[in-house]
Short mmCIF file of C-alpha atoms in Angstrom, two decimals:
data_model
loop_
_atom_site.label_atom_id
_atom_site.label_comp_id
_atom_site.label_asym_id
_atom_site.label_seq_id
_atom_site.Cartn_x
_atom_site.Cartn_y
_atom_site.Cartn_z
CA UNK A 1 8.04 -28.40 -19.15
CA UNK A 2 11.68 -27.49 -19.63
CA UNK A 3 11.33 -24.91 -22.36
CA UNK A 4 9.12 -23.50 -25.06
CA UNK A 5 10.32 -22.78 -28.56
CA UNK A 6 7.86 -21.12 -30.92
CA UNK A 7 9.10 -20.78 -34.48
CA UNK A 8 6.47 -20.45 -37.18
CA UNK A 9 7.42 -19.22 -40.66
CA UNK A 10 5.87 -15.83 -41.28
CA UNK A 11 3.83 -14.96 -44.36
CA UNK A 12 4.96 -12.43 -46.90
CA UNK A 13 2.68 -9.68 -45.67
CA UNK A 14 3.92 -7.77 -42.60
CA UNK A 15 1.66 -6.14 -40.02
CA UNK A 16 1.31 -2.38 -39.78
CA UNK A 17 3.02 -1.58 -43.07
CA UNK A 18 3.10 2.08 -42.16
CA UNK A 19 5.96 1.53 -39.72
CA UNK A 20 8.24 -0.27 -42.20
CA UNK A 21 11.34 1.73 -43.02
CA UNK A 22 11.56 3.19 -46.55
CA UNK A 23 12.89 0.80 -49.18
CA UNK A 24 16.09 2.78 -49.62
CA UNK A 25 16.94 2.70 -45.90
CA UNK A 26 19.80 0.45 -44.92
CA UNK A 27 18.83 -2.57 -42.84
CA UNK A 28 20.72 -2.95 -39.57
CA UNK A 29 20.90 -6.09 -37.47
CA UNK A 30 22.44 -7.24 -34.21
CA UNK A 31 22.64 -10.91 -33.19
CA UNK A 32 19.17 -12.44 -33.13
CA UNK A 33 17.77 -10.51 -36.08
CA UNK A 34 17.83 -11.01 -39.84
CA UNK A 35 15.73 -10.45 -42.96
CA UNK A 36 13.47 -13.31 -41.91
CA UNK A 37 13.73 -13.77 -38.13
CA UNK A 38 13.59 -11.94 -34.81
CA UNK A 39 14.83 -14.13 -31.98
CA UNK A 40 13.47 -13.36 -28.50
CA UNK A 41 14.64 -15.05 -25.28
CA UNK A 42 12.56 -15.63 -22.17
CA UNK A 43 12.97 -17.15 -18.69
CA UNK A 44 10.00 -18.62 -16.78
CA UNK A 45 9.45 -20.78 -13.66
CA UNK A 46 7.90 -23.79 -15.38
CA UNK A 47 8.74 -25.69 -12.20
CA UNK A 48 9.18 -24.75 -8.54
CA UNK A 49 7.19 -22.66 -6.03
CA UNK A 50 6.17 -19.97 -8.54
CA UNK A 51 5.17 -22.30 -11.39
CA UNK A 52 1.68 -20.75 -11.50
CA UNK A 53 3.32 -17.85 -13.34
CA UNK A 54 4.47 -20.10 -16.18
CA UNK A 55 1.17 -19.48 -17.96
CA UNK A 56 2.58 -16.02 -18.78
CA UNK A 57 5.27 -17.58 -20.95
CA UNK A 58 2.81 -20.01 -22.51
CA UNK A 59 0.48 -17.13 -23.41
CA UNK A 60 3.31 -15.16 -24.96
CA UNK A 61 4.41 -18.14 -27.04
CA UNK A 62 0.84 -18.48 -28.31
CA UNK A 63 0.54 -14.76 -29.04
CA UNK A 64 3.75 -14.72 -31.06
CA UNK A 65 2.46 -17.71 -33.01
CA UNK A 66 -0.63 -15.63 -33.82
CA UNK A 67 1.58 -12.74 -34.97
CA UNK A 68 3.56 -15.10 -37.19
CA UNK A 69 0.38 -16.62 -38.60
CA UNK A 70 -0.80 -13.10 -39.43
CA UNK A 71 2.37 -12.33 -41.39
CA UNK A 72 4.97 -11.58 -38.76
CA UNK A 73 6.47 -8.19 -37.98
CA UNK A 74 7.60 -6.28 -41.04
CA UNK A 75 7.82 -9.63 -42.83
CA UNK A 76 9.90 -11.34 -40.13
CA UNK A 77 8.89 -14.29 -37.96
CA UNK A 78 9.38 -14.27 -34.20
CA UNK A 79 11.34 -17.16 -32.75
CA UNK A 80 10.49 -17.29 -29.05
CA UNK A 81 12.86 -19.35 -26.89
CA UNK A 82 11.73 -19.79 -23.29
CA UNK A 83 13.67 -21.67 -20.60
CA UNK A 84 12.81 -22.85 -17.09
CA UNK A 85 14.66 -21.43 -14.09
CA UNK A 86 12.47 -22.94 -11.35
CA UNK A 87 12.28 -19.46 -9.73
CA UNK A 88 15.95 -19.88 -8.82
CA UNK A 89 18.19 -16.80 -9.32
CA UNK A 90 21.38 -18.82 -10.04
CA UNK A 91 19.47 -20.86 -12.63
CA UNK A 92 18.14 -17.63 -14.16
CA UNK A 93 21.71 -16.40 -14.65
CA UNK A 94 22.61 -19.70 -16.29
CA UNK A 95 19.64 -19.48 -18.65
CA UNK A 96 20.32 -15.82 -19.50
CA UNK A 97 23.89 -16.67 -20.48
CA UNK A 98 22.64 -19.56 -22.61
CA UNK A 99 20.12 -17.35 -24.39
CA UNK A 100 22.62 -14.59 -25.15
CA UNK A 101 25.85 -16.50 -25.70
CA UNK A 102 24.56 -19.75 -27.26
CA UNK A 103 21.13 -18.99 -28.73
CA UNK A 104 22.22 -15.44 -29.62
CA UNK A 105 18.83 -13.84 -29.02
CA UNK A 106 18.27 -10.19 -29.86
CA UNK A 107 16.95 -9.49 -26.37
CA UNK A 108 15.39 -11.12 -23.32
CA UNK A 109 11.70 -10.36 -23.02
CA UNK A 110 9.46 -10.76 -19.96
CA UNK A 111 11.78 -12.80 -17.71
CA UNK A 112 9.74 -13.81 -14.67
CA UNK A 113 10.25 -12.82 -11.04
CA UNK A 114 11.95 -10.11 -9.03
CA UNK A 115 14.73 -12.36 -7.64
CA UNK A 116 15.56 -13.79 -11.08
CA UNK A 117 15.52 -10.41 -12.80
CA UNK A 118 17.69 -8.94 -10.04
CA UNK A 119 20.18 -11.75 -10.61
CA UNK A 120 20.53 -11.08 -14.36
CA UNK A 121 20.21 -7.27 -14.45
CA UNK A 122 23.91 -6.37 -14.15
CA UNK A 123 24.88 -9.07 -16.65
CA UNK A 124 22.30 -7.89 -19.18
CA UNK A 125 23.41 -4.29 -18.89
CA UNK A 126 27.09 -5.18 -19.09
CA UNK A 127 26.34 -7.10 -22.28
CA UNK A 128 24.17 -4.21 -23.55
CA UNK A 129 21.29 -6.59 -24.30
CA UNK A 130 17.73 -5.33 -23.67
CA UNK A 131 15.97 -6.79 -20.63
CA UNK A 132 12.49 -5.71 -21.65
CA UNK A 133 9.23 -5.75 -19.73
CA UNK A 134 10.04 -8.23 -16.93
CA UNK A 135 7.12 -10.24 -15.55
CA UNK A 136 7.86 -8.48 -12.28
CA UNK A 137 6.85 -4.96 -11.44
CA UNK A 138 9.74 -3.84 -9.28
CA UNK A 139 10.75 -0.18 -9.55
CA UNK A 140 14.31 -1.53 -9.99
CA UNK A 141 13.50 -2.02 -13.67
CA UNK A 142 12.86 1.71 -14.07
CA UNK A 143 16.29 3.23 -13.51
CA UNK A 144 17.55 4.34 -16.95
CA UNK A 145 20.54 6.17 -15.50
CA UNK A 146 22.00 3.09 -13.80
CA UNK A 147 20.47 0.34 -15.96
CA UNK A 148 19.79 1.75 -19.45
CA UNK A 149 19.12 -1.72 -20.92
CA UNK A 150 16.32 -2.69 -18.50
CA UNK A 151 12.71 -1.44 -18.70
CA UNK A 152 9.68 -1.98 -16.45
CA UNK A 153 6.23 -2.99 -17.73
CA UNK A 154 3.44 -2.64 -15.15
CA UNK A 155 2.77 -0.33 -12.22
CA UNK A 156 5.66 -0.88 -9.83
CA UNK A 157 5.27 -2.67 -6.50
CA UNK A 158 6.49 0.50 -4.78
CA UNK A 159 3.68 2.50 -6.37
CA UNK A 160 1.13 -0.27 -5.77
CA UNK A 161 1.96 -0.35 -2.06
CA UNK A 162 1.59 3.41 -1.81
CA UNK A 163 -1.79 3.29 -3.60
CA UNK A 164 -3.08 0.79 -1.03
CA UNK A 165 -1.82 3.07 1.74
CA UNK A 166 -3.68 6.04 0.27
CA UNK A 167 -6.89 4.01 0.07
CA UNK A 168 -6.53 2.73 3.63
CA UNK A 169 -5.82 6.18 5.10
CA UNK A 170 -8.99 7.44 3.47
CA UNK A 171 -11.25 4.51 4.36
CA UNK A 172 -9.89 3.31 7.71
CA UNK A 173 -7.55 5.89 9.25
CA UNK A 174 -7.56 4.16 12.66
CA UNK A 175 -6.50 0.75 11.28
CA UNK A 176 -4.31 -1.77 13.06
CA UNK A 177 -2.25 -3.41 10.33
CA UNK A 178 -0.70 -6.88 10.10
CA UNK A 179 1.57 -7.80 7.19
CA UNK A 180 2.70 -11.12 5.76
CA UNK A 181 5.41 -10.63 3.14
CA UNK A 182 7.66 -12.74 0.97
CA UNK A 183 11.20 -12.32 2.27
CA UNK A 184 12.78 -11.18 -0.99
CA UNK A 185 12.94 -8.09 -3.20
CA UNK A 186 9.35 -8.59 -4.37
CA UNK A 187 7.72 -8.72 -0.95
CA UNK A 188 10.01 -6.10 0.55
CA UNK A 189 9.26 -3.55 -2.18
CA UNK A 190 5.50 -3.85 -1.68
CA UNK A 191 6.13 -3.43 2.05
CA UNK A 192 8.36 -0.41 1.43
CA UNK A 193 5.73 1.20 -0.81
CA UNK A 194 3.04 0.68 1.82
CA UNK A 195 5.17 2.22 4.55
CA UNK A 196 6.16 5.15 2.37
CA UNK A 197 2.50 5.77 1.55
CA UNK A 198 1.51 5.59 5.22
CA UNK A 199 4.24 8.06 6.14
CA UNK A 200 3.85 9.20 9.75
CA UNK A 201 0.93 6.78 10.11
CA UNK A 202 3.20 3.75 9.60
CA UNK A 203 2.84 3.30 13.37
CA UNK A 204 -0.52 1.68 12.54
CA UNK A 205 1.47 -1.45 11.63
CA UNK A 206 1.28 -3.68 14.71
CA UNK A 207 2.89 -6.87 13.37
CA UNK A 208 4.98 -8.09 10.42
CA UNK A 209 5.81 -11.69 9.50
CA UNK A 210 8.13 -12.76 6.66
CA UNK A 211 8.13 -16.14 4.92
CA UNK A 212 10.52 -17.87 2.51
CA UNK A 213 9.49 -19.14 -0.93
CA UNK A 214 10.69 -22.61 0.06
CA UNK A 215 8.30 -22.74 3.04
CA UNK A 216 5.57 -25.35 2.55
CA UNK A 217 2.98 -23.31 4.45
CA UNK A 218 2.47 -19.92 6.11
CA UNK A 219 -0.13 -21.10 8.64
CA UNK A 220 2.02 -20.29 11.69
CA UNK A 221 2.62 -16.74 10.46
CA UNK A 222 -1.12 -16.18 9.94
CA UNK A 223 -1.89 -17.40 13.46
CA UNK A 224 0.73 -15.03 14.85
CA UNK A 225 -0.66 -12.09 12.87
CA UNK A 226 -4.21 -12.80 14.00
CA UNK A 227 -3.14 -12.61 17.64
CA UNK A 228 -1.67 -9.15 17.05
CA UNK A 229 -5.14 -7.60 17.29
CA UNK A 230 -4.95 -6.28 13.72
CA UNK A 231 -8.11 -5.50 11.79
CA UNK A 232 -6.34 -4.98 8.44
CA UNK A 233 -4.20 -7.63 6.74
CA UNK A 234 -1.78 -7.30 3.84
CA UNK A 235 -0.50 -10.46 2.15
CA UNK A 236 2.43 -9.47 -0.06
CA UNK A 237 3.17 -12.81 -1.70
CA UNK A 238 3.02 -14.96 -4.81
CA UNK A 239 -0.14 -16.93 -5.81
CA UNK A 240 0.52 -20.09 -3.82
CA UNK A 241 0.98 -18.22 -0.54
CA UNK A 242 -1.76 -15.66 -1.12
CA UNK A 243 -4.20 -18.54 -1.69
CA UNK A 244 -2.99 -20.18 1.54
CA UNK A 245 -3.36 -16.87 3.37
CA UNK A 246 -6.97 -16.29 2.25
CA UNK A 247 -7.90 -19.86 3.16
CA UNK A 248 -6.22 -19.84 6.60
CA UNK A 249 -7.70 -16.47 7.58
CA UNK A 250 -11.16 -17.89 6.85
CA UNK A 251 -10.45 -21.08 8.80
CA UNK A 252 -9.52 -18.99 11.83
CA UNK A 253 -12.74 -17.01 11.61
CA UNK A 254 -10.69 -13.83 11.35
CA UNK A 255 -12.32 -11.07 9.31
CA UNK A 256 -9.76 -8.33 8.66
CA UNK A 257 -9.88 -5.93 5.72
CA UNK A 258 -7.58 -7.99 3.47
CA UNK A 259 -5.34 -6.67 0.67
CA UNK A 260 -3.47 -8.84 -1.84
CA UNK A 261 -1.15 -7.72 -4.67
CA UNK A 262 -2.28 -7.48 -8.26
CA UNK A 263 0.12 -10.20 -9.43
CA UNK A 264 -1.48 -12.64 -6.99
CA UNK A 265 -5.14 -11.82 -7.65
CA UNK A 266 -5.94 -14.33 -10.38
CA UNK A 267 -9.33 -15.99 -9.91
CA UNK A 268 -8.06 -19.22 -11.45
CA UNK A 269 -4.74 -19.61 -9.64
CA UNK A 270 -5.48 -17.85 -6.32
CA UNK A 271 -9.18 -17.39 -5.56
CA UNK A 272 -10.44 -20.82 -6.64
CA UNK A 273 -7.72 -22.74 -4.73
CA UNK A 274 -8.37 -20.53 -1.68
CA UNK A 275 -12.13 -21.05 -1.93
CA UNK A 276 -14.35 -18.46 -3.56
CA UNK A 277 -16.44 -18.22 -0.40
CA UNK A 278 -13.30 -17.38 1.60
CA UNK A 279 -12.26 -14.53 -0.67
CA UNK A 280 -15.37 -12.37 -0.40
CA UNK A 281 -14.40 -8.74 0.21
CA UNK A 282 -10.68 -9.18 -0.47
CA UNK A 283 -9.15 -6.02 -1.97
CA UNK A 284 -6.53 -5.48 -4.64
CA UNK A 285 -5.63 -3.06 -7.42
CA UNK A 286 -5.47 -3.50 -11.17
CA UNK A 287 -4.65 -1.89 -14.49
CA UNK A 288 -6.00 -4.73 -16.66
CA UNK A 289 -9.48 -5.95 -17.52
CA UNK A 290 -10.85 -9.13 -15.98
CA UNK A 291 -11.80 -11.62 -18.69
CA UNK A 292 -14.40 -13.21 -16.39
CA UNK A 293 -16.15 -9.89 -15.74
CA UNK A 294 -19.32 -9.55 -17.90
CA UNK A 295 -18.90 -5.77 -18.06
CA UNK A 296 -16.28 -6.38 -20.78
CA UNK A 297 -18.38 -8.81 -22.85
CA UNK A 298 -18.98 -6.25 -25.61
CA UNK A 299 -15.60 -4.54 -25.29
CA UNK A 300 -13.64 -4.53 -28.56
CA UNK A 301 -10.30 -5.25 -26.91
CA UNK A 302 -11.66 -8.05 -24.75
CA UNK A 303 -13.33 -9.60 -27.78
CA UNK A 304 -9.94 -9.66 -29.52
CA UNK A 305 -8.39 -11.29 -26.43
CA UNK A 306 -11.07 -13.98 -26.06
CA UNK A 307 -10.91 -14.68 -29.79
CA UNK A 308 -7.16 -15.21 -29.42
CA UNK A 309 -7.72 -17.62 -26.53
CA UNK A 310 -10.35 -19.56 -28.45
CA UNK A 311 -8.00 -20.16 -31.36
CA UNK A 312 -4.56 -20.43 -29.76
CA UNK A 313 -5.23 -21.52 -26.14
CA UNK A 314 -8.63 -23.29 -26.27
CA UNK A 315 -8.00 -25.29 -23.10
CA UNK A 316 -6.78 -22.32 -21.05
CA UNK A 317 -8.58 -21.09 -17.94
CA UNK A 318 -10.16 -17.80 -19.01
CA UNK A 319 -10.36 -16.72 -15.36
CA UNK A 320 -6.57 -16.75 -15.00
CA UNK A 321 -5.56 -13.08 -15.12
CA UNK A 322 -1.89 -14.04 -15.42
CA UNK A 323 -2.57 -14.78 -19.09
CA UNK A 324 -3.74 -11.19 -19.55
CA UNK A 325 -0.44 -9.93 -18.11
CA UNK A 326 1.41 -12.11 -20.62
CA UNK A 327 -0.78 -10.92 -23.49
CA UNK A 328 -0.35 -7.26 -22.56
CA UNK A 329 3.43 -7.59 -22.39
CA UNK A 330 3.55 -9.40 -25.73
CA UNK A 331 1.45 -6.68 -27.37
CA UNK A 332 3.82 -3.99 -26.11
CA UNK A 333 6.83 -6.02 -27.30
CA UNK A 334 5.29 -6.30 -30.76
CA UNK A 335 4.71 -2.54 -30.81
CA UNK A 336 8.38 -1.88 -30.03
CA UNK A 337 9.48 -4.28 -32.78
CA UNK A 338 7.11 -2.62 -35.26
CA UNK A 339 8.49 0.80 -34.41
CA UNK A 340 12.02 -0.53 -34.90
CA UNK A 341 11.36 -1.19 -38.60
CA UNK A 342 14.47 -2.53 -40.36
CA UNK A 343 16.84 -1.18 -37.69
CA UNK A 344 16.88 -4.23 -35.45
CA UNK A 345 19.88 -3.31 -33.37
CA UNK A 346 19.77 -3.59 -29.61
CA UNK A 347 20.43 0.13 -29.29
CA UNK A 348 17.46 1.00 -31.50
CA UNK A 349 15.23 -1.49 -29.68
CA UNK A 350 15.87 0.43 -26.44
CA UNK A 351 15.38 3.75 -28.25
CA UNK A 352 11.98 2.60 -29.51
CA UNK A 353 11.02 1.13 -26.12
CA UNK A 354 11.68 4.60 -24.68
CA UNK A 355 9.47 6.19 -27.38
CA UNK A 356 6.07 4.61 -26.63
CA UNK A 357 3.25 7.13 -26.90
CA UNK A 358 -0.30 6.49 -25.68
CA UNK A 359 -0.19 2.77 -26.44
CA UNK A 360 -3.54 1.14 -25.76
CA UNK A 361 -3.42 -2.61 -25.23
CA UNK A 362 -6.55 -4.69 -25.80
CA UNK A 363 -6.59 -5.55 -22.11
CA UNK A 364 -5.73 -2.30 -20.31
CA UNK A 365 -8.51 -0.60 -18.35
CA UNK A 366 -9.90 2.36 -20.33
CA UNK A 367 -8.01 5.53 -19.45
CA UNK A 368 -4.76 3.68 -18.72
CA UNK A 369 -2.22 4.06 -21.54
CA UNK A 370 1.43 3.06 -21.87
CA UNK A 371 3.90 5.92 -22.25
CA UNK A 372 7.68 6.07 -21.96
CA UNK A 373 10.46 8.57 -22.46
CA UNK A 374 14.23 8.81 -22.42
CA UNK A 375 14.11 9.29 -18.65
CA UNK A 376 10.83 7.46 -18.03
CA UNK A 377 11.16 3.67 -18.07
CA UNK A 378 7.75 3.12 -16.43
CA UNK A 379 5.19 2.50 -19.21
CA UNK A 380 2.29 2.10 -16.76
CA UNK A 381 1.86 4.02 -13.50
CA UNK A 382 -1.84 3.92 -12.64
CA UNK A 383 -4.26 1.50 -10.96
CA UNK A 384 -7.89 1.11 -10.02
CA UNK A 385 -9.01 -0.51 -6.78
CA UNK A 386 -11.07 -3.69 -6.98
CA UNK A 387 -12.97 -5.90 -4.53
CA UNK A 388 -13.76 -9.60 -4.87
CA UNK A 389 -17.53 -10.16 -4.75
CA UNK A 390 -19.52 -13.21 -5.73
CA UNK A 391 -17.37 -14.99 -8.29
CA UNK A 392 -15.36 -12.08 -9.70
CA UNK A 393 -13.43 -8.92 -9.04
CA UNK A 394 -15.38 -5.67 -9.19
CA UNK A 395 -13.35 -2.53 -9.98
CA UNK A 396 -14.55 0.58 -8.16
CA UNK A 397 -13.66 4.23 -7.85
CA UNK A 398 -11.56 6.29 -10.24
CA UNK A 399 -8.23 5.36 -11.79
CA UNK A 400 -5.59 6.32 -9.23
CA UNK A 401 -2.58 8.08 -10.69
CA UNK A 402 0.70 6.71 -9.45
CA UNK A 403 4.35 7.44 -9.96
CA UNK A 404 7.13 4.88 -9.48
CA UNK A 405 10.45 5.88 -7.95
CA UNK A 406 12.37 4.85 -11.02
#
């Protein structure tokens, strides 16, 4: 798939009428907005080594179609234009320029990947175009002083790494740690967060092994890490490589305490390819509900999510948690657009994005709410630990409060 373009004419009735500006207020528009349309840009790896993440963009396209079918936002339809960058930073820059300079979108929403977002961040801020809620949880997107046009979505990798460190220090303070990490900003930030959380105990790390996204396999790195004598393993990678890691560890008969990042914990795209039997006991953290977990069967928010899937993505794999990430981001984007009323300028979009108060998405774990402020570009900062058991992830313990560096 090269791109997605979702453009459904909205009905005459807008959602959440209470947030519409008074009739006498003057309407204000920047490129990408009008009386009838709000044009959003997006960049996704529909091809390449991170193509598993493309379901995020597909889910968002479907969600915006639902919003348009329900009447749009304050009477305006969303036109969602999503291009493929193949997880290539230079291609991401090319697509960002196309979206802003040719398609004239109002903003770029949920561009995928730490390398790609890093590549476009300075350009977006120089152009003063919002780069909202990247499908990447780097703390780099939460630096309003340096990059006032970029805002984070989920708990940052830095914070996630430190949360795993806190858990490990409590449960296994004498651990010997081996780490496989993706040799880019994504993998290095998780690694940095872990080391920061370990503090003086970072000496527990006995071996580290990087890999490149172009590598066909990480088998040699896993063999090397096993021979380090480690009894704890961290795989800081994307779905393809986390699945390979889980599978190879099992093949070697190695049984370390194994941690994987939230963004590579999907049952559908990671656990099933790795082998459900191989993933027993694997640990991760989360801030979203698991659609395959029966504990949410009677949950109002999860019912809304599964109803959406049934109507707009009937052939989708319900067990793929990446869709939930896409859905959550789309819900938050809609909230910002609702709050913006008839003032659809890029400046007001950022003002409203920095004015989110106790937003509760259908799919966030109870007790985790999105909040932002003028100096707080981290809507979500908390996680709960979870362990894979049987055929699903089981959350346990209390919600752990985190704080990103941004």
